[in-house]
């Protein structure tokens, strides 16, 4: 297999694009494509301040690397979730994120959930009785709440996450299987800023997961290989595996599924555009962040519930 650009031996073959590239040209192609997506979807400009949510995984570390290389003004945010899972998951991902920031002289904000709210994510999940024994729901709620709070408090224009095509296609698959119109209308590369919610962007949403793995390895980025220990057996992983089966037989299926959805949504042919549900937000009475619920937002209700049952901790 030969590189499409220089004819040398290819190191990455992308069947979905009918294209193979050598290491050097692959390392150029990924940032070039990212730049194209940032412009195409009007994500942000070089005059805006970007906060990259970095988990220590290959996607978000690569995203930070790419944005800085492209000359964007991008700082990092790491959230300490306090997940051990027998492998010191959070400690190790924190160490690798710190190392990346130091090596590249980048600014990293670190917020530890236990220090901030008194308990780690697994404990908060247990004592608030949310999520049926798995901390993933409380974790997602907390990450969304904290990312938005910090991006706004620190004056960033936009919050970027490392979601790739496999992530986006799996979410889309789930929302389609259940025909969730509100979620379908909100899914996309950009969620515009509104009423106290920071603009959110996913610059890697058109890259396959294996492309991002290849990028991180080719670039020599040290990242945490393990998935979150609680992810095992999740519906999301099942959807990813199902889509991979389709992809193996028909290369490009995942990309077409996602891109055609974006086109259909944009054209309004399949989805009737209505006012998004969050149009009627008001500030939470406890933390001031936007919520559609009366009184407290769902994060603060979870904290309140956790605080009411401290004795159940043992
Ligand atoms: P996940 O929900 O774990 O698939 O992660 C999706 C994206 O959320 C990652 O690519 C990161 O941008 C962000 N993210 C996940 N975990 C963290 C964390 N602990 N700190 C900061 N950002 C995170
Ligand atoms: Fe949050 Fe796994 S429970 S990353
Ligand atoms: Zn080449
Ligand atoms: Zn609140």
PDB file of N, CA and C in Angstrom, residues 166-203:
ATOM      1  N   UNK A 166     -16.880   7.707  16.127  1.00  0.00           N
ATOM      2  CA  UNK A 166     -17.440   6.510  16.757  1.00  0.00           C
ATOM      3  C   UNK A 166     -18.356   6.895  17.924  1.00  0.00           C
ATOM      4  N   UNK A 167     -17.928   7.907  18.708  1.00  0.00           N
ATOM      5  CA  UNK A 167     -18.768   8.384  19.823  1.00  0.00           C
ATOM      6  C   UNK A 167     -20.070   8.961  19.285  1.00  0.00           C
ATOM      7  N   UNK A 168     -19.947   9.828  18.281  1.00  0.00           N
ATOM      8  CA  UNK A 168     -21.114  10.541  17.765  1.00  0.00           C
ATOM      9  C   UNK A 168     -22.089   9.593  17.060  1.00  0.00           C
ATOM     10  N   UNK A 169     -21.521   8.645  16.295  1.00  0.00           N
ATOM     11  CA  UNK A 169     -22.382   7.700  15.576  1.00  0.00           C
ATOM     12  C   UNK A 169     -23.111   6.799  16.579  1.00  0.00           C
ATOM     13  N   UNK A 170     -22.446   6.425  17.675  1.00  0.00           N
ATOM     14  CA  UNK A 170     -23.093   5.567  18.682  1.00  0.00           C
ATOM     15  C   UNK A 170     -24.232   6.310  19.372  1.00  0.00           C
ATOM     16  N   UNK A 171     -24.017   7.581  19.693  1.00  0.00           N
ATOM     17  CA  UNK A 171     -25.073   8.378  20.329  1.00  0.00           C
ATOM     18  C   UNK A 171     -26.245   8.543  19.355  1.00  0.00           C
ATOM     19  N   UNK A 172     -25.901   8.815  18.100  1.00  0.00           N
ATOM     20  CA  UNK A 172     -26.938   8.979  17.076  1.00  0.00           C
ATOM     21  C   UNK A 172     -27.746   7.690  16.895  1.00  0.00           C
ATOM     22  N   UNK A 173     -27.034   6.572  16.914  1.00  0.00           N
ATOM     23  CA  UNK A 173     -27.666   5.263  16.773  1.00  0.00           C
ATOM     24  C   UNK A 173     -28.692   5.061  17.901  1.00  0.00           C
ATOM     25  N   UNK A 174     -28.264   5.336  19.126  1.00  0.00           N
ATOM     26  CA  UNK A 174     -29.149   5.194  20.296  1.00  0.00           C
ATOM     27  C   UNK A 174     -30.362   6.115  20.184  1.00  0.00           C
ATOM     28  N   UNK A 175     -30.106   7.369  19.826  1.00  0.00           N
ATOM     29  CA  UNK A 175     -31.211   8.332  19.731  1.00  0.00           C
ATOM     30  C   UNK A 175     -32.164   8.002  18.590  1.00  0.00           C
ATOM     31  N   UNK A 176     -31.644   7.337  17.557  1.00  0.00           N
ATOM     32  CA  UNK A 176     -32.493   6.947  16.435  1.00  0.00           C
ATOM     33  C   UNK A 176     -33.308   5.708  16.800  1.00  0.00           C
ATOM     34  N   UNK A 177     -32.653   4.758  17.472  1.00  0.00           N
ATOM     35  CA  UNK A 177     -33.391   3.549  17.871  1.00  0.00           C
ATOM     36  C   UNK A 177     -34.579   3.904  18.763  1.00  0.00           C
ATOM     37  N   UNK A 178     -34.398   4.963  19.559  1.00  0.00           N
ATOM     38  CA  UNK A 178     -35.479   5.356  20.464  1.00  0.00           C
ATOM     39  C   UNK A 178     -36.280   6.541  19.935  1.00  0.00           C
ATOM     40  N   UNK A 179     -35.944   7.023  18.744  1.00  0.00           N
ATOM     41  CA  UNK A 179     -36.578   8.217  18.165  1.00  0.00           C
ATOM     42  C   UNK A 179     -36.768   9.316  19.205  1.00  0.00           C
ATOM     43  N   UNK A 180     -35.631   9.868  19.604  1.00  0.00           N
ATOM     44  CA  UNK A 180     -35.635  10.928  20.618  1.00  0.00           C
ATOM     45  C   UNK A 180     -35.513  12.283  19.907  1.00  0.00           C
ATOM     46  N   UNK A 181     -36.624  12.946  19.572  1.00  0.00           N
ATOM     47  CA  UNK A 181     -36.516  14.159  18.749  1.00  0.00           C
ATOM     48  C   UNK A 181     -35.702  15.275  19.401  1.00  0.00           C
ATOM     49  N   UNK A 182     -35.851  15.476  20.722  1.00  0.00           N
ATOM     50  CA  UNK A 182     -35.120  16.582  21.347  1.00  0.00           C
ATOM     51  C   UNK A 182     -33.619  16.365  21.292  1.00  0.00           C
ATOM     52  N   UNK A 183     -33.197  15.107  21.561  1.00  0.00           N
ATOM     53  CA  UNK A 183     -31.765  14.814  21.507  1.00  0.00           C
ATOM     54  C   UNK A 183     -31.257  14.899  20.073  1.00  0.00           C
ATOM     55  N   UNK A 184     -32.049  14.387  19.126  1.00  0.00           N
ATOM     56  CA  UNK A 184     -31.619  14.405  17.728  1.00  0.00           C
ATOM     57  C   UNK A 184     -31.426  15.834  17.237  1.00  0.00           C
ATOM     58  N   UNK A 185     -32.324  16.720  17.656  1.00  0.00           N
ATOM     59  CA  UNK A 185     -32.214  18.112  17.206  1.00  0.00           C
ATOM     60  C   UNK A 185     -30.999  18.816  17.778  1.00  0.00           C
ATOM     61  N   UNK A 186     -30.567  18.368  18.932  1.00  0.00           N
ATOM     62  CA  UNK A 186     -29.435  19.029  19.596  1.00  0.00           C
ATOM     63  C   UNK A 186     -28.088  18.440  19.227  1.00  0.00           C
ATOM     64  N   UNK A 187     -28.077  17.251  18.623  1.00  0.00           N
ATOM     65  CA  UNK A 187     -26.779  16.612  18.351  1.00  0.00           C
ATOM     66  C   UNK A 187     -26.098  17.223  17.133  1.00  0.00           C
ATOM     67  N   UNK A 188     -24.806  17.532  17.270  1.00  0.00           N
ATOM     68  CA  UNK A 188     -24.098  18.081  16.122  1.00  0.00           C
ATOM     69  C   UNK A 188     -22.719  18.557  16.514  1.00  0.00           C
ATOM     70  N   UNK A 189     -21.927  19.030  15.541  1.00  0.00           N
ATOM     71  CA  UNK A 189     -20.566  19.459  15.839  1.00  0.00           C
ATOM     72  C   UNK A 189     -20.503  20.719  16.703  1.00  0.00           C
ATOM     73  N   UNK A 190     -21.584  21.535  16.688  1.00  0.00           N
ATOM     74  CA  UNK A 190     -21.582  22.789  17.465  1.00  0.00           C
ATOM     75  C   UNK A 190     -22.903  22.935  18.202  1.00  0.00           C
ATOM     76  N   UNK A 191     -22.831  23.264  19.471  1.00  0.00           N
ATOM     77  CA  UNK A 191     -24.014  23.655  20.224  1.00  0.00           C
ATOM     78  C   UNK A 191     -23.833  25.129  20.550  1.00  0.00           C
ATOM     79  N   UNK A 192     -24.644  26.009  19.956  1.00  0.00           N
ATOM     80  CA  UNK A 192     -24.390  27.438  20.132  1.00  0.00           C
ATOM     81  C   UNK A 192     -24.562  27.877  21.588  1.00  0.00           C
ATOM     82  N   UNK A 193     -23.898  28.990  21.913  1.00  0.00           N
ATOM     83  CA  UNK A 193     -24.034  29.561  23.252  1.00  0.00           C
ATOM     84  C   UNK A 193     -25.461  30.049  23.439  1.00  0.00           C
ATOM     85  N   UNK A 194     -26.009  29.838  24.602  1.00  0.00           N
ATOM     86  CA  UNK A 194     -27.330  30.415  24.886  1.00  0.00           C
ATOM     87  C   UNK A 194     -27.591  30.504  26.377  1.00  0.00           C
ATOM     88  N   UNK A 195     -28.205  31.580  26.772  1.00  0.00           N
ATOM     89  CA  UNK A 195     -28.678  31.777  28.151  1.00  0.00           C
ATOM     90  C   UNK A 195     -27.830  31.094  29.223  1.00  0.00           C
ATOM     91  N   UNK A 196     -26.580  31.462  29.329  1.00  0.00           N
ATOM     92  CA  UNK A 196     -25.745  30.913  30.396  1.00  0.00           C
ATOM     93  C   UNK A 196     -25.069  29.599  30.054  1.00  0.00           C
ATOM     94  N   UNK A 197     -25.300  29.084  28.851  1.00  0.00           N
ATOM     95  CA  UNK A 197     -24.597  27.862  28.431  1.00  0.00           C
ATOM     96  C   UNK A 197     -23.494  28.238  27.452  1.00  0.00           C
ATOM     97  N   UNK A 198     -22.280  27.774  27.726  1.00  0.00           N
ATOM     98  CA  UNK A 198     -21.143  28.073  26.841  1.00  0.00           C
ATOM     99  C   UNK A 198     -21.333  27.370  25.504  1.00  0.00           C
ATOM    100  N   UNK A 199     -20.766  27.928  24.424  1.00  0.00           N
ATOM    101  CA  UNK A 199     -20.766  27.227  23.135  1.00  0.00           C
ATOM    102  C   UNK A 199     -19.930  25.960  23.273  1.00  0.00           C
ATOM    103  N   UNK A 200     -20.437  24.858  22.708  1.00  0.00           N
ATOM    104  CA  UNK A 200     -19.699  23.588  22.806  1.00  0.00           C
ATOM    105  C   UNK A 200     -19.389  23.080  21.413  1.00  0.00           C
ATOM    106  N   UNK A 201     -18.166  22.631  21.206  1.00  0.00           N
ATOM    107  CA  UNK A 201     -17.776  22.149  19.873  1.00  0.00           C
ATOM    108  C   UNK A 201     -17.049  20.806  19.953  1.00  0.00           C
ATOM    109  N   UNK A 202     -17.145  20.039  18.845  1.00  0.00           N
ATOM    110  CA  UNK A 202     -16.483  18.738  18.765  1.00  0.00           C
ATOM    111  C   UNK A 202     -15.678  18.684  17.464  1.00  0.00           C
ATOM    112  N   UNK A 203     -14.479  19.254  17.461  1.00  0.00           N
ATOM    113  CA  UNK A 203     -13.717  19.347  16.196  1.00  0.00           C
ATOM    114  C   UNK A 203     -13.306  17.993  15.609  1.00  0.00           C
TER     115      UNK A 203
END
